[in-house]
mmCIF file of C-alpha atoms in Angstrom:
data_model
loop_
_atom_site.group_PDB
_atom_site.id
_atom_site.type_symbol
_atom_site.label_atom_id
_atom_site.label_comp_id
_atom_site.label_asym_id
_atom_site.label_seq_id
_atom_site.Cartn_x
_atom_site.Cartn_y
_atom_site.Cartn_z
ATOM 1 C CA UNK A 25 -106.151 -209.256 90.969
ATOM 2 C CA UNK A 26 -103.444 -207.765 93.231
ATOM 3 C CA UNK A 27 -103.123 -203.937 92.680
ATOM 4 C CA UNK A 28 -99.749 -202.255 93.466
ATOM 5 C CA UNK A 29 -100.112 -199.462 96.025
ATOM 6 C CA UNK A 30 -98.552 -197.142 93.558
ATOM 7 C CA UNK A 31 -101.624 -197.343 91.220
ATOM 8 C CA UNK A 32 -103.984 -196.700 94.033
ATOM 9 C CA UNK A 33 -104.543 -192.932 93.377
ATOM 10 C CA UNK A 34 -108.319 -192.606 93.181
ATOM 11 C CA UNK A 35 -108.738 -190.497 96.389
ATOM 12 C CA UNK A 36 -105.678 -188.367 95.404
ATOM 13 C CA UNK A 37 -106.974 -187.729 91.937
ATOM 14 C CA UNK A 38 -110.243 -186.598 93.270
ATOM 15 C CA UNK A 39 -108.457 -184.156 95.701
ATOM 16 C CA UNK A 40 -106.019 -183.027 92.858
ATOM 17 C CA UNK A 41 -109.082 -182.130 90.708
ATOM 18 C CA UNK A 42 -110.623 -180.015 93.531
ATOM 19 C CA UNK A 43 -107.288 -178.335 94.028
ATOM 20 C CA UNK A 44 -106.969 -177.742 90.182
ATOM 21 C CA UNK A 45 -110.634 -176.341 90.339
ATOM 22 C CA UNK A 46 -109.538 -173.834 92.911
ATOM 23 C CA UNK A 47 -106.690 -172.785 90.751
ATOM 24 C CA UNK A 48 -109.365 -172.088 88.074
ATOM 25 C CA UNK A 49 -111.589 -170.132 90.538
ATOM 26 C CA UNK A 50 -110.506 -166.751 89.388
ATOM 27 C CA UNK A 51 -111.577 -167.710 85.618
ATOM 28 C CA UNK A 52 -115.128 -168.801 86.959
ATOM 29 C CA UNK A 53 -115.385 -165.613 89.000
ATOM 30 C CA UNK A 54 -114.666 -163.471 86.134
ATOM 31 C CA UNK A 55 -117.228 -165.336 84.081
ATOM 32 C CA UNK A 56 -119.794 -164.836 86.859
ATOM 33 C CA UNK A 57 -119.125 -160.994 87.270
ATOM 34 C CA UNK A 58 -118.735 -160.235 83.600
ATOM 35 C CA UNK A 59 -121.262 -157.641 82.430
ATOM 36 C CA UNK A 60 -123.915 -158.791 79.910
ATOM 37 C CA UNK A 61 -122.941 -162.556 80.493
ATOM 38 C CA UNK A 62 -126.600 -163.392 79.449
ATOM 39 C CA UNK A 63 -125.775 -162.302 75.856
ATOM 40 C CA UNK A 64 -125.264 -165.486 73.790
ATOM 41 C CA UNK A 65 -122.068 -164.357 72.305
ATOM 42 C CA UNK A 66 -120.484 -163.117 75.502
ATOM 43 C CA UNK A 67 -121.462 -166.367 77.019
ATOM 44 C CA UNK A 68 -119.903 -168.273 74.265
ATOM 45 C CA UNK A 69 -116.763 -166.256 74.411
ATOM 46 C CA UNK A 70 -116.289 -166.797 78.169
ATOM 47 C CA UNK A 71 -116.879 -170.360 77.762
ATOM 48 C CA UNK A 72 -114.387 -170.751 74.801
ATOM 49 C CA UNK A 73 -111.784 -168.755 76.784
ATOM 50 C CA UNK A 74 -112.422 -171.131 79.803
ATOM 51 C CA UNK A 75 -112.158 -174.306 77.716
ATOM 52 C CA UNK A 76 -109.055 -173.312 75.970
ATOM 53 C CA UNK A 77 -107.379 -172.147 79.246
ATOM 54 C CA UNK A 78 -108.331 -175.306 80.933
ATOM 55 C CA UNK A 79 -106.992 -177.516 77.946
ATOM 56 C CA UNK A 80 -103.728 -175.514 78.063
ATOM 57 C CA UNK A 81 -103.400 -175.950 81.736
ATOM 58 C CA UNK A 82 -103.774 -179.710 81.625
ATOM 59 C CA UNK A 83 -101.817 -180.217 78.421
ATOM 60 C CA UNK A 84 -98.855 -178.272 79.529
ATOM 61 C CA UNK A 85 -98.984 -179.660 83.023
ATOM 62 C CA UNK A 86 -99.219 -183.258 82.075
ATOM 63 C CA UNK A 87 -97.127 -182.974 78.819
ATOM 64 C CA UNK A 88 -94.192 -181.094 80.074
ATOM 65 C CA UNK A 89 -94.198 -181.834 83.882
ATOM 66 C CA UNK A 90 -96.452 -184.884 84.351
ATOM 67 C CA UNK A 91 -98.471 -182.858 86.922
ATOM 68 C CA UNK A 92 -101.004 -180.130 87.365
ATOM 69 C CA UNK A 93 -100.682 -178.062 90.551
ATOM 70 C CA UNK A 94 -103.297 -180.412 92.228
ATOM 71 C CA UNK A 95 -101.295 -183.466 91.332
ATOM 72 C CA UNK A 96 -97.971 -181.896 92.504
ATOM 73 C CA UNK A 97 -99.769 -181.340 95.959
ATOM 74 C CA UNK A 98 -101.197 -184.735 96.030
ATOM 75 C CA UNK A 99 -97.799 -186.296 95.096
ATOM 76 C CA UNK A 100 -99.041 -188.216 92.036
ATOM 77 C CA UNK A 101 -97.630 -187.899 88.467
ATOM 78 C CA UNK A 102 -98.835 -188.853 85.015
ATOM 79 C CA UNK A 103 -96.419 -191.145 83.084
ATOM 80 C CA UNK A 104 -96.432 -193.003 79.802
ATOM 81 C CA UNK A 105 -97.750 -196.565 80.150
ATOM 82 C CA UNK A 106 -94.085 -197.977 80.477
ATOM 83 C CA UNK A 107 -93.677 -195.532 83.522
ATOM 84 C CA UNK A 108 -90.261 -194.472 82.044
ATOM 85 C CA UNK A 109 -91.161 -191.033 80.609
ATOM 86 C CA UNK A 110 -93.645 -188.231 80.647
ATOM 87 C CA UNK A 111 -96.372 -188.259 77.940
ATOM 88 C CA UNK A 112 -95.664 -185.098 75.989
ATOM 89 C CA UNK A 113 -98.090 -182.735 74.592
ATOM 90 C CA UNK A 114 -99.699 -184.774 72.007
ATOM 91 C CA UNK A 115 -100.731 -187.640 74.345
ATOM 92 C CA UNK A 116 -101.573 -185.045 76.985
ATOM 93 C CA UNK A 117 -104.012 -183.504 74.636
ATOM 94 C CA UNK A 118 -105.457 -186.953 73.700
ATOM 95 C CA UNK A 119 -105.785 -187.605 77.343
ATOM 96 C CA UNK A 120 -107.930 -184.573 77.916
ATOM 97 C CA UNK A 121 -109.700 -184.604 74.496
ATOM 98 C CA UNK A 122 -113.027 -186.141 75.702
ATOM 99 C CA UNK A 123 -113.866 -183.237 78.001
ATOM 100 C CA UNK A 124 -112.597 -180.663 75.431
ATOM 101 C CA UNK A 125 -114.789 -181.899 72.648
ATOM 102 C CA UNK A 126 -117.729 -182.407 74.855
ATOM 103 C CA UNK A 127 -117.397 -178.711 75.884
ATOM 104 C CA UNK A 128 -116.962 -177.586 72.302
ATOM 105 C CA UNK A 129 -119.926 -179.580 71.162
ATOM 106 C CA UNK A 130 -122.301 -177.973 73.976
ATOM 107 C CA UNK A 131 -120.891 -174.492 73.032
ATOM 108 C CA UNK A 132 -121.383 -175.236 69.209
ATOM 109 C CA UNK A 133 -125.100 -176.233 69.985
ATOM 110 C CA UNK A 134 -125.535 -172.973 71.451
ATOM 111 C CA UNK A 135 -123.892 -170.938 68.655
ATOM 112 C CA UNK A 136 -126.194 -172.771 66.019
ATOM 113 C CA UNK A 137 -129.403 -172.226 67.905
ATOM 114 C CA UNK A 138 -130.521 -169.106 65.951
ATOM 115 C CA UNK A 139 -133.534 -168.594 68.229
ATOM 116 C CA UNK A 140 -131.335 -167.553 71.291
ATOM 117 C CA UNK A 141 -129.794 -164.157 71.591
ATOM 118 C CA UNK A 142 -129.972 -163.826 75.249
ATOM 119 C CA UNK A 143 -129.925 -166.552 77.671
ATOM 120 C CA UNK A 144 -132.968 -167.015 79.768
ATOM 121 C CA UNK A 145 -132.992 -168.910 82.922
ATOM 122 C CA UNK A 146 -134.909 -171.716 81.046
ATOM 123 C CA UNK A 147 -131.999 -171.833 78.401
ATOM 124 C CA UNK A 148 -129.498 -171.938 81.173
ATOM 125 C CA UNK A 149 -131.423 -174.795 82.953
ATOM 126 C CA UNK A 150 -131.819 -176.624 79.545
ATOM 127 C CA UNK A 151 -127.977 -176.467 78.636
ATOM 128 C CA UNK A 152 -127.050 -177.095 82.361
ATOM 129 C CA UNK A 153 -129.096 -180.232 82.451
ATOM 130 C CA UNK A 154 -127.329 -181.535 79.220
ATOM 131 C CA UNK A 155 -123.938 -180.776 80.711
ATOM 132 C CA UNK A 156 -124.691 -182.506 83.962
ATOM 133 C CA UNK A 157 -126.096 -185.632 82.431
ATOM 134 C CA UNK A 158 -123.185 -185.896 80.006
ATOM 135 C CA UNK A 159 -120.565 -185.108 82.457
ATOM 136 C CA UNK A 160 -122.049 -187.369 85.242
ATOM 137 C CA UNK A 161 -122.191 -190.336 82.728
ATOM 138 C CA UNK A 162 -118.691 -189.842 81.652
ATOM 139 C CA UNK A 163 -117.450 -189.707 85.295
ATOM 140 C CA UNK A 164 -119.300 -192.933 86.059
ATOM 141 C CA UNK A 165 -117.790 -194.556 82.842
ATOM 142 C CA UNK A 166 -114.259 -193.219 83.952
ATOM 143 C CA UNK A 167 -114.780 -194.698 87.489
ATOM 144 C CA UNK A 168 -116.029 -198.170 86.203
ATOM 145 C CA UNK A 169 -113.034 -198.567 83.858
ATOM 146 C CA UNK A 170 -110.595 -197.343 86.502
ATOM 147 C CA UNK A 171 -111.614 -199.999 89.047
ATOM 148 C CA UNK A 172 -111.626 -202.617 86.439
ATOM 149 C CA UNK A 173 -107.909 -202.828 85.435
ATOM 150 C CA UNK A 174 -104.720 -203.404 87.594
ATOM 151 C CA UNK A 175 -103.033 -200.161 86.909
ATOM 152 C CA UNK A 176 -106.105 -198.238 87.799
ATOM 153 C CA UNK A 177 -106.169 -196.376 84.477
ATOM 154 C CA UNK A 178 -109.286 -194.477 83.426
ATOM 155 C CA UNK A 179 -110.765 -193.947 79.950
ATOM 156 C CA UNK A 180 -108.646 -190.876 79.568
ATOM 157 C CA UNK A 181 -105.412 -192.685 80.565
ATOM 158 C CA UNK A 182 -106.295 -195.316 77.863
ATOM 159 C CA UNK A 183 -106.684 -192.469 75.276
ATOM 160 C CA UNK A 184 -103.380 -190.852 76.304
ATOM 161 C CA UNK A 185 -101.320 -193.991 76.772
ATOM 162 C CA UNK A 186 -100.703 -192.889 80.290
ATOM 163 C CA UNK A 187 -100.867 -194.053 83.995
ATOM 164 C CA UNK A 188 -100.969 -192.097 87.161
ATOM 165 C CA UNK A 189 -98.497 -193.109 89.815
ATOM 166 C CA UNK A 190 -98.338 -192.341 93.540
ATOM 167 C CA UNK A 191 -94.829 -190.994 93.916
ATOM 168 C CA UNK A 192 -94.480 -192.033 97.599
ATOM 169 C CA UNK A 193 -95.552 -195.506 97.069
ATOM 170 C CA UNK A 194 -93.343 -195.907 93.880
ATOM 171 C CA UNK A 195 -90.343 -194.799 96.061
ATOM 172 C CA UNK A 196 -91.247 -197.438 98.787
ATOM 173 C CA UNK A 197 -91.529 -200.113 96.107
ATOM 174 C CA UNK A 198 -88.258 -199.049 94.580
ATOM 175 C CA UNK A 199 -86.507 -199.216 98.051
ATOM 176 C CA UNK A 200 -88.216 -202.507 98.823
ATOM 177 C CA UNK A 201 -86.584 -204.062 95.773
ATOM 178 C CA UNK A 202 -83.162 -202.683 96.645
ATOM 179 C CA UNK A 203 -83.363 -204.099 100.183
ATOM 180 C CA UNK A 204 -84.735 -207.551 99.170
#
């Protein structure tokens, strides 16, 4: 299976994710310094705010521009599977829906746990452990799927009908076709 260089975006995606994480650093800092963050309802509110901010950032970035700040810096872009157009808001949401709904499920499990009013260290460890297991498993699945198809599409790309393209390599490929 020959893979076009324009699809070899794994490293760039990782770096783009780190950059996007830095964009959200102020949101995380606010959550850490927020007074009474151990109160279950304050914690839930902060997490809902973070989750909805994050989904808006990705849906608007990918749906309207094909890029988040991280992807723009790394010179990669999300296109529809035919590589002719951007994915739009609906498919951008579908693309991010796995993480969005996993986060909502974790938040809901805390809301419906009536025994908790204030989050103890033990509760934080308990929920943190679940979040780590779920997210690590999903990342592993994403990587396995990504490296098992020629367009290097991850699970979220299949859900959104999208593909991530290295813009520099796509331009080289285009020039190569013109010259030959």
